[in-house]
Amino acid sequence: MQYISTRGQAPNLTFPDVLLTGLARDGGLYVPDAWPQLSAEDLRAIRELSYPEAAARILAPFMDGIGEDELLAMTRDAYAVFADPGVVPLRQLSDGHWLMELFHGPTLAFKDVAMQLLGRLFDRELARRQQRVTIVGATSGDTGSAAIEACRDRDAIDIFILFPQGRVSEVQRRQMTTVLSDNVHNIAIEGTFDDCQALVKGAFNDLAFRDEIAMSAVNSINWARVVAQVVYYITTAVALGAPDKRVSFAVPTGNFGCVFAGYVAAKMGLPVDKLIVATNRNDILHRFFQTGAYRKDQVVATQSPSMDIQVASNFERLLFDLAGRDGAVVRGQMQALADQDGFEVAPDALAQAHELFLSHRVDEATTTATMGEVYRETGIALDPHSAVGLRAARDLLPEGPVITLSTAHPAKFPDAVEKACGQHPALPEHMADIYEREERYAVLPNDLATLQGHIRGLRRD
Ligand SMILES: *Cc1c(COP(=O)(O)O)cnc(C)c1O
């Protein structure tokens, strides 16, 4: 399989290069040149497989150069760290409504599902090339801890994560800073999240420095992260009767990575009825699906911070398909986004999107009310991101069958849960002692040269 850029002006790559490259040289995102197909027979066969087996089966056609056996060894290893034996268990909530719990990984949010595999794929490919990388990233909370857990103790990787000092929650900070592995380096920056991001960008744009440390990233546009998420759409749909029955999914959405994986599953032949794009008040995607216009707005802070985005980076992959895979159209749209804060797609492109996608926006009060409602009905405490998804499922497809993706453990957002449900959610056992564990992190001023010196001093050669 070849990978092509959504902007049509970068060289085609094979999977190992796409894995390590991230962004294409023309600024676009890589996508497969064709979607591998799963027949009804293939889907029925997946019903009999464990999660790691299904993952290896589904991902192998995307990952030329890695044998299915070798892939299976990696998926077994990646998903053995999940606290639930089913990895991503399904829970029935009511007639026609299910929750898919994606938060049983080490950092209690769905990003672990892809990151745990990504860390292993990186390590394998780097060992094969006899290369090392230094991963540098900025986090406002969740992504940093998922990346650290995925990269800790890996021979070929050093990881540096910047977070704004005093501006991440204590659980979020401790999830990062209590990892004491030699190759993990946390840095509290005296500044905001935007300052952290600007420092990472500055380090990337210093080409001599970037080459010197072999700088890399594991951000949400990495294709390997997206494709790893295709697996759970397929395993849960077949568990509920696919290919003989159709289901829908409601997906709390920020950067459009998770829900795009559902689109890929549908393109591969999974009978998906609807994909619901559920947003909080940061509703650029909801407005797009209502009107066909994609326009930037101000970001507002909500109880579901992992969905507080202005521009959904993975959305470009869908735009590419809606444009008939014409990179020139996407280039024009991205130019208009930069110059005029937005653009509109053609009416037939919007109509095509509506064949699969629905959308819904859920405000703060309704999110809280939904958490309370579900807690009273079922005793289940939802985190605010999952509540946005479930509200959309109940409002748009009350009869179902619909699976809501539950993307974070309630204990990750204890204040919002306590306010809505009147109960303080307990941390799972493997994290119960997090407040007692030793922390290690540096505090640095908001200064690029200082940061670069710090990284030079600590990375391993
Ligand atoms: C990242 C995240 C999301 C949004 O996922 P995208 O792939 O960015 O759309 C939703 N919920 C939680 C808890 C997250 O961490």
Coordinates of C-alpha atoms and ligand atoms in Angstrom, one line a residue:
M1 CA 0.0 0.0 0.0
Q2 CA 1.2 3.5 -0.8
Y3 CA 0.3 6.6 1.2
I4 CA -0.6 9.8 -0.6
S5 CA -0.8 13.4 0.7
T6 CA -4.1 15.2 1.0
R7 CA -2.4 18.2 -0.7
G8 CA -1.1 16.2 -3.6
Q9 CA 2.4 17.6 -3.8
A10 CA 4.4 15.4 -1.5
P11 CA 6.1 12.1 -2.5
N12 CA 4.2 8.9 -1.9
L13 CA 5.5 6.9 1.1
T14 CA 5.2 3.4 2.5
F15 CA 3.9 2.7 6.0
P16 CA 7.3 2.8 7.9
D17 CA 8.0 6.3 6.5
V18 CA 4.5 7.5 7.2
L19 CA 4.9 6.3 10.8
L20 CA 8.0 8.3 11.4
T21 CA 7.2 11.3 9.2
G22 CA 3.9 12.6 10.6
L23 CA 3.1 15.6 8.5
A24 CA 3.7 15.5 4.7
R25 CA 6.3 17.9 3.2
D26 CA 3.5 19.8 1.4
G27 CA 1.8 20.4 4.8
G28 CA -0.8 17.7 4.0
L29 CA -1.7 14.5 5.9
Y30 CA -1.0 11.0 4.6
V31 CA -3.9 8.6 3.7
P32 CA -3.9 5.2 2.0
D33 CA -4.2 5.3 -1.8
A34 CA -7.1 2.8 -1.5
W35 CA -9.1 1.3 1.4
P36 CA -8.5 -2.3 2.2
Q37 CA -11.8 -4.3 2.0
L38 CA -13.3 -6.6 4.6
S39 CA -16.0 -9.0 3.2
A40 CA -18.9 -10.3 5.2
E41 CA -17.0 -13.5 5.7
D42 CA -13.9 -11.6 7.0
L43 CA -16.1 -9.7 9.4
R44 CA -17.8 -12.9 10.7
A45 CA -14.3 -14.4 11.3
I46 CA -13.3 -11.4 13.4
R47 CA -16.1 -12.2 15.8
E48 CA -14.1 -15.2 16.9
L49 CA -10.9 -13.3 17.6
S50 CA -9.5 -11.7 20.8
Y51 CA -8.9 -7.9 20.6
P52 CA -5.2 -8.2 19.9
E53 CA -5.8 -10.8 17.3
A54 CA -8.5 -8.7 15.6
A55 CA -6.2 -5.7 15.7
A56 CA -3.4 -7.6 13.9
R57 CA -5.8 -8.9 11.3
I58 CA -7.4 -5.5 10.6
L59 CA -4.2 -3.5 10.7
A60 CA -1.9 -5.8 8.7
P61 CA -3.1 -4.5 5.2
F62 CA -2.2 -1.0 6.3
M63 CA 1.3 -1.8 7.6
D64 CA 3.3 -3.3 4.7
G65 CA 6.7 -4.4 5.9
I66 CA 5.4 -5.8 9.2
G67 CA 4.3 -9.5 9.2
E68 CA 1.0 -10.3 10.8
D69 CA 2.8 -12.5 13.4
E70 CA 5.1 -9.7 14.3
L71 CA 2.2 -7.3 14.5
L72 CA 0.3 -9.7 16.7
A73 CA 3.2 -9.9 19.1
M74 CA 3.0 -6.1 19.3
T75 CA -0.7 -5.8 19.7
R76 CA -0.7 -8.5 22.4
D77 CA 2.0 -6.6 24.3
A78 CA 0.3 -3.2 23.8
Y79 CA -3.2 -4.4 25.0
A80 CA -1.9 -6.6 27.9
V81 CA -1.4 -3.3 29.9
F82 CA -5.2 -2.6 29.8
A83 CA -7.0 -3.2 33.0
D84 CA -10.1 -4.9 31.4
P85 CA -9.6 -8.3 29.9
G86 CA -11.8 -7.2 27.0
V87 CA -9.6 -4.2 26.4
V88 CA -12.5 -2.0 25.2
P89 CA -15.6 -3.6 26.9
L90 CA -19.2 -2.8 25.8
R91 CA -21.8 -2.0 28.4
Q92 CA -25.5 -1.9 27.7
L93 CA -27.2 1.2 29.0
S94 CA -30.8 0.8 27.8
D95 CA -32.7 -0.6 24.9
G96 CA -30.6 0.0 21.8
H97 CA -27.9 2.0 23.6
W98 CA -24.4 0.8 24.5
L99 CA -21.3 2.4 25.9
M100 CA -17.9 1.3 24.5
E101 CA -15.4 1.9 27.4
L102 CA -12.1 3.1 25.9
F103 CA -10.5 4.2 29.1
H104 CA -9.0 1.1 30.7
G105 CA -5.5 2.0 29.6
P106 CA -2.7 3.3 31.8
T107 CA -3.7 7.0 31.6
L108 CA -7.5 6.5 31.7
A109 CA -8.4 8.1 28.4
F110 CA -8.9 6.6 24.9
K111 CA -5.7 8.0 23.5
D112 CA -3.9 5.0 25.2
V113 CA -5.5 2.6 22.7
A114 CA -3.5 4.0 19.8
M115 CA -0.5 5.4 21.7
Q116 CA 0.4 2.0 23.3
L117 CA 0.7 0.5 19.9
L118 CA 2.4 3.5 18.4
G119 CA 5.2 3.4 21.0
R120 CA 5.9 -0.2 20.0
L121 CA 5.7 0.5 16.3
F122 CA 8.2 3.4 16.7
D123 CA 10.6 1.3 18.7
R124 CA 10.5 -1.5 16.2
E125 CA 11.1 0.7 13.2
L126 CA 13.9 2.7 14.9
A127 CA 15.7 -0.5 15.9
R128 CA 15.4 -1.8 12.3
R129 CA 17.0 1.5 11.0
Q130 CA 19.4 1.7 13.9
Q131 CA 18.2 5.2 14.6
R132 CA 17.1 7.1 17.7
V133 CA 14.6 9.9 18.1
T134 CA 13.9 12.6 20.6
I135 CA 10.2 13.2 20.9
V136 CA 9.3 16.7 22.1
G137 CA 5.7 17.6 22.8
A138 CA 3.5 20.1 24.5
T139 CA 0.4 19.1 26.5
S140 CA -2.6 20.8 28.1
G141 CA -3.2 17.5 30.0
D142 CA -4.2 14.2 28.4
T143 CA -1.9 13.7 25.4
G144 CA 1.3 14.1 27.4
S145 CA 0.6 11.3 29.8
A146 CA -0.6 8.9 27.1
A147 CA 2.6 9.7 25.1
I148 CA 4.8 9.2 28.1
E149 CA 3.3 5.9 29.1
A150 CA 3.7 4.7 25.5
C151 CA 7.4 5.7 25.2
R152 CA 8.7 5.0 28.7
D153 CA 11.7 2.7 28.8
R154 CA 11.9 2.4 25.0
D155 CA 15.5 2.1 24.0
A156 CA 15.4 4.2 20.8
I157 CA 13.3 7.1 22.2
D158 CA 13.9 10.0 24.6
I159 CA 10.7 11.9 25.3
F160 CA 10.4 15.5 26.6
I161 CA 6.9 16.8 27.5
L162 CA 6.3 20.5 28.2
F163 CA 3.3 21.5 30.3
P164 CA 2.2 24.9 31.6
Q165 CA 3.3 25.2 35.3
G166 CA 0.3 25.3 37.6
R167 CA -2.2 25.0 34.7
V168 CA -2.8 21.3 34.5
S169 CA -4.8 19.4 37.1
E170 CA -2.9 17.6 39.9
V171 CA -4.0 14.1 38.6
Q172 CA -2.8 15.1 35.1
R173 CA 0.5 16.4 36.3
R174 CA 1.2 13.3 38.5
Q175 CA 0.3 10.9 35.7
M176 CA 3.3 12.4 33.9
T177 CA 5.7 13.4 36.6
T178 CA 5.6 10.1 38.6
V179 CA 7.0 8.2 35.6
L180 CA 10.7 8.0 36.7
S181 CA 12.1 6.2 33.7
D182 CA 15.5 7.4 32.4
N183 CA 14.2 8.4 29.0
V184 CA 11.2 10.4 30.3
H185 CA 11.7 14.1 31.0
N186 CA 8.9 16.4 32.1
I187 CA 9.2 20.1 32.0
A188 CA 7.0 22.7 33.7
I189 CA 7.2 25.9 31.7
E190 CA 6.7 29.2 33.4
G191 CA 3.9 30.2 31.0
T192 CA 0.7 29.1 29.3
F193 CA -0.1 26.1 27.1
D194 CA 0.3 28.4 24.1
D195 CA 3.8 29.2 25.3
C196 CA 4.6 25.5 25.5
Q197 CA 3.4 25.0 22.0
A198 CA 5.3 27.9 20.7
L199 CA 8.5 26.5 22.3
V200 CA 8.0 23.2 20.6
K201 CA 7.4 24.9 17.3
G202 CA 10.5 27.0 17.8
A203 CA 12.6 24.0 18.4
F204 CA 11.2 22.3 15.3
N205 CA 11.9 25.3 13.2
D206 CA 15.5 25.5 14.3
L207 CA 16.5 23.0 11.6
A208 CA 20.1 22.5 12.9
F209 CA 18.8 21.7 16.4
R210 CA 16.1 19.5 15.0
D211 CA 18.6 17.4 13.0
E212 CA 21.1 17.3 15.9
I213 CA 18.6 15.7 18.3
A214 CA 16.6 13.8 15.6
M215 CA 13.4 15.5 16.8
S216 CA 10.1 13.8 16.2
A217 CA 6.5 14.1 17.4
V218 CA 3.6 11.8 18.2
N219 CA 0.7 14.2 17.6
S220 CA -2.8 13.4 16.6
I221 CA -2.3 13.6 12.9
N222 CA 0.0 10.6 12.9
W223 CA -1.6 8.0 10.6
A224 CA -0.7 5.1 12.8
R225 CA -2.6 6.7 15.6
V226 CA -5.7 7.1 13.5
V227 CA -5.7 3.6 12.0
A228 CA -5.1 1.9 15.4
Q229 CA -8.6 3.3 16.3
V230 CA -10.3 1.6 13.4
V231 CA -10.1 -1.7 15.3
Y232 CA -12.6 -1.0 18.1
Y233 CA -15.3 0.1 15.7
I234 CA -15.1 -3.2 13.9
T235 CA -14.8 -5.4 17.0
T236 CA -17.8 -3.8 18.8
A237 CA -20.0 -3.8 15.6
V238 CA -19.3 -7.5 15.0
A239 CA -20.0 -8.2 18.7
L240 CA -23.5 -6.7 18.2
G241 CA -24.2 -8.6 15.0
A242 CA -22.4 -7.0 12.1
P243 CA -22.3 -7.7 9.2
D244 CA -25.8 -9.0 9.5
K245 CA -26.9 -6.0 11.6
R246 CA -26.0 -2.3 11.2
V247 CA -25.1 -0.1 14.1
S248 CA -24.4 3.6 14.6
F249 CA -21.7 5.3 16.7
A250 CA -21.8 8.5 18.7
V251 CA -18.3 10.0 19.0
P252 CA -17.2 12.9 21.3
T253 CA -15.1 14.8 18.9
G254 CA -12.2 17.3 19.1
N255 CA -9.5 16.8 16.4
F256 CA -11.6 14.4 14.3
G257 CA -9.2 11.5 14.8
C258 CA -11.4 9.1 16.6
V259 CA -14.5 9.7 14.4
F260 CA -12.4 9.6 11.2
A261 CA -11.3 6.1 12.3
G262 CA -15.1 5.2 12.2
Y263 CA -15.3 6.5 8.7
V264 CA -12.3 4.3 7.7
A265 CA -14.1 1.3 9.2
A266 CA -17.2 2.1 7.0
K267 CA -15.0 2.5 3.9
M268 CA -13.5 -0.9 4.6
G269 CA -16.9 -2.5 4.4
L270 CA -18.2 -2.4 8.0
P271 CA -22.0 -1.7 7.8
V272 CA -22.2 1.5 9.7
D273 CA -25.6 3.3 9.7
K274 CA -24.6 6.7 11.1
L275 CA -21.5 8.3 12.7
I276 CA -22.6 11.1 15.1
V277 CA -20.0 13.9 15.5
A278 CA -20.7 15.2 19.0
T279 CA -19.1 18.5 20.0
N280 CA -19.2 20.7 23.1
R281 CA -19.6 24.5 22.7
N282 CA -16.5 24.5 20.4
D283 CA -18.7 23.5 17.5
I284 CA -16.8 24.2 14.3
L285 CA -17.5 20.7 13.1
H286 CA -21.2 20.8 14.1
R287 CA -21.6 24.0 12.1
F288 CA -19.8 22.5 9.2
F289 CA -22.2 19.5 9.0
Q290 CA -25.2 21.9 9.4
T291 CA -24.1 24.4 6.7
G292 CA -21.2 23.2 4.7
A293 CA -19.1 26.2 5.9
Y294 CA -16.0 25.5 7.9
R295 CA -15.2 28.7 9.9
K296 CA -12.8 29.3 12.8
D297 CA -14.2 30.8 16.0
Q298 CA -12.9 31.6 19.5
V299 CA -12.0 28.6 21.7
V300 CA -14.0 28.6 25.0
A301 CA -13.0 26.5 28.0
T302 CA -15.4 23.7 28.9
Q303 CA -15.6 20.7 31.3
S304 CA -14.5 18.5 28.3
P305 CA -11.2 20.2 27.7
S306 CA -9.9 17.5 25.3
M307 CA -12.5 18.7 22.8
D308 CA -11.8 22.4 23.2
I309 CA -10.3 23.0 19.7
Q310 CA -10.6 25.6 17.1
V311 CA -9.4 23.7 14.0
A312 CA -9.8 19.9 13.8
S313 CA -6.5 18.7 12.4
N314 CA -7.7 15.4 11.1
F315 CA -10.7 16.8 9.3
E316 CA -8.5 17.5 6.3
R317 CA -8.5 13.7 5.6
L318 CA -12.3 13.8 5.2
L319 CA -12.2 16.9 3.1
F320 CA -9.8 15.2 0.7
D321 CA -12.4 12.4 0.1
L322 CA -15.2 14.9 -0.2
A323 CA -13.2 16.7 -2.9
G324 CA -12.9 13.5 -4.9
R325 CA -9.3 13.1 -3.6
D326 CA -8.2 16.2 -5.5
G327 CA -5.3 17.7 -3.6
A328 CA -5.6 21.0 -5.4
V329 CA -9.1 21.5 -3.9
V330 CA -7.8 20.8 -0.4
R331 CA -4.8 23.2 -0.9
G332 CA -7.3 25.9 -1.8
Q333 CA -9.4 25.2 1.2
M334 CA -6.5 25.3 3.6
Q335 CA -5.3 28.5 2.1
A336 CA -8.7 30.0 2.6
L337 CA -8.7 28.8 6.2
A338 CA -5.4 30.6 6.8
D339 CA -6.3 33.8 4.9
Q340 CA -10.0 34.2 5.4
D341 CA -10.6 32.0 8.5
G342 CA -12.8 29.6 6.6
F343 CA -14.4 28.2 3.4
E344 CA -17.4 26.4 2.2
V345 CA -17.6 23.0 0.4
A346 CA -19.7 22.4 -2.7
P347 CA -23.4 21.3 -2.0
D348 CA -22.7 17.8 -3.5
A349 CA -19.8 17.4 -1.1
L350 CA -22.0 18.2 1.9
A351 CA -24.7 15.8 0.6
Q352 CA -22.1 13.1 0.4
A353 CA -21.0 13.8 4.0
H354 CA -24.6 13.5 5.1
E355 CA -24.8 9.9 3.8
L356 CA -22.8 8.8 6.9
F357 CA -22.4 11.7 9.3
L358 CA -24.8 13.4 11.7
S359 CA -23.8 16.1 14.2
H360 CA -24.9 17.6 17.5
R361 CA -23.7 20.3 19.9
V362 CA -24.1 19.9 23.6
D363 CA -23.8 22.9 25.9
E364 CA -22.3 22.8 29.4
A365 CA -25.6 22.7 31.4
T366 CA -26.9 19.9 29.2
T367 CA -23.6 17.9 29.7
T368 CA -23.9 18.2 33.5
A369 CA -27.7 17.3 33.4
T370 CA -26.9 14.2 31.2
M371 CA -24.2 13.0 33.6
G372 CA -26.8 13.3 36.5
E373 CA -29.5 11.6 34.5
V374 CA -27.4 8.6 33.6
Y375 CA -26.1 8.3 37.1
R376 CA -29.6 8.2 38.5
E377 CA -30.8 5.7 35.9
T378 CA -27.9 3.3 35.9
G379 CA -25.4 4.1 38.7
I380 CA -22.8 4.8 36.0
A381 CA -20.8 8.0 36.4
L382 CA -19.8 9.3 32.9
D383 CA -17.0 11.7 32.3
P384 CA -18.0 15.0 30.6
H385 CA -16.6 14.0 27.2
S386 CA -18.6 10.7 27.2
A387 CA -21.7 12.6 28.3
V388 CA -21.5 14.8 25.2
G389 CA -21.5 11.7 23.1
L390 CA -24.3 10.0 24.9
R391 CA -26.5 13.2 24.8
A392 CA -26.1 13.3 21.0
A393 CA -26.9 9.6 20.7
R394 CA -30.1 9.9 22.8
D395 CA -31.2 13.1 21.0
L396 CA -30.5 12.0 17.4
L397 CA -31.1 8.2 17.5
P398 CA -33.3 7.5 20.5
E399 CA -34.3 4.0 19.2
G400 CA -30.7 3.0 18.4
P401 CA -28.9 0.7 17.9
V402 CA -26.1 3.1 18.8
I403 CA -22.8 2.7 20.5
T404 CA -21.5 5.8 22.4
L405 CA -17.7 6.0 22.7
S406 CA -16.8 6.6 26.3
T407 CA -13.4 8.3 26.0
A408 CA -12.3 9.0 29.5
H409 CA -12.6 7.5 33.0
P410 CA -14.8 9.6 35.3
A411 CA -11.9 9.8 37.9
K412 CA -10.0 11.9 35.4
F413 CA -12.5 14.7 35.7
P414 CA -13.5 14.4 39.4
D415 CA -14.8 17.9 39.9
A416 CA -17.3 17.8 36.9
V417 CA -18.5 14.3 38.0
E418 CA -19.0 15.3 41.6
K419 CA -20.9 18.4 40.6
A420 CA -23.2 16.4 38.3
C421 CA -23.6 13.1 40.3
G422 CA -22.9 14.2 43.9
Q423 CA -20.3 11.4 44.1
H424 CA -16.5 11.7 44.1
P425 CA -15.3 9.1 41.5
A426 CA -12.6 6.8 42.8
L427 CA -9.3 6.3 40.9
P428 CA -8.9 2.7 39.7
E429 CA -6.6 0.5 41.9
H430 CA -3.5 0.8 39.7
M431 CA -3.5 4.6 40.2
A432 CA -4.9 4.8 43.8
D433 CA -1.5 5.7 45.2
I434 CA -0.7 8.4 42.7
Y435 CA -0.8 11.1 45.4
E436 CA 1.9 9.4 47.3
R437 CA 4.3 8.6 44.4
E438 CA 7.5 10.5 44.0
E439 CA 7.5 13.2 41.2
R440 CA 10.3 14.4 39.0
Y441 CA 10.2 17.4 36.7
A442 CA 12.2 20.4 35.8
V443 CA 10.9 24.0 35.9
L444 CA 12.1 26.2 33.1
P445 CA 11.5 29.7 32.0
N446 CA 9.7 30.4 28.8
D447 CA 12.9 30.6 26.8
L448 CA 13.9 28.5 23.7
A449 CA 17.7 28.5 24.3
T450 CA 17.2 27.4 27.9
L451 CA 15.0 24.6 26.7
Q452 CA 17.4 23.5 24.0
G453 CA 20.3 23.4 26.4
H454 CA 18.2 21.3 28.8
I455 CA 17.3 18.8 26.1
R456 CA 20.9 18.5 24.9
G457 CA 22.1 17.8 28.4
L458 CA 19.6 15.0 29.1
R459 CA 19.0 13.1 25.9
R460 CA 21.0 9.9 25.4
D461 CA 23.2 9.4 22.3
Ligands
LIG1 C1 -8.7 13.5 22.6 C2 -10.0 13.2 23.3 C3 -11.3 13.3 22.6 C4 -11.3 13.8 21.2 O1 -10.8 12.9 20.2 P1 -10.4 13.4 18.8 O2 -9.8 12.2 18.2 O3 -9.4 14.6 19.0 O4 -11.6 13.8 18.1 C5 -12.4 13.0 23.3 N1 -12.4 12.6 24.6 C6 -11.3 12.5 25.3 C7 -11.3 12.1 26.7 C8 -10.0 12.8 24.7 O5 -8.9 12.7 25.4

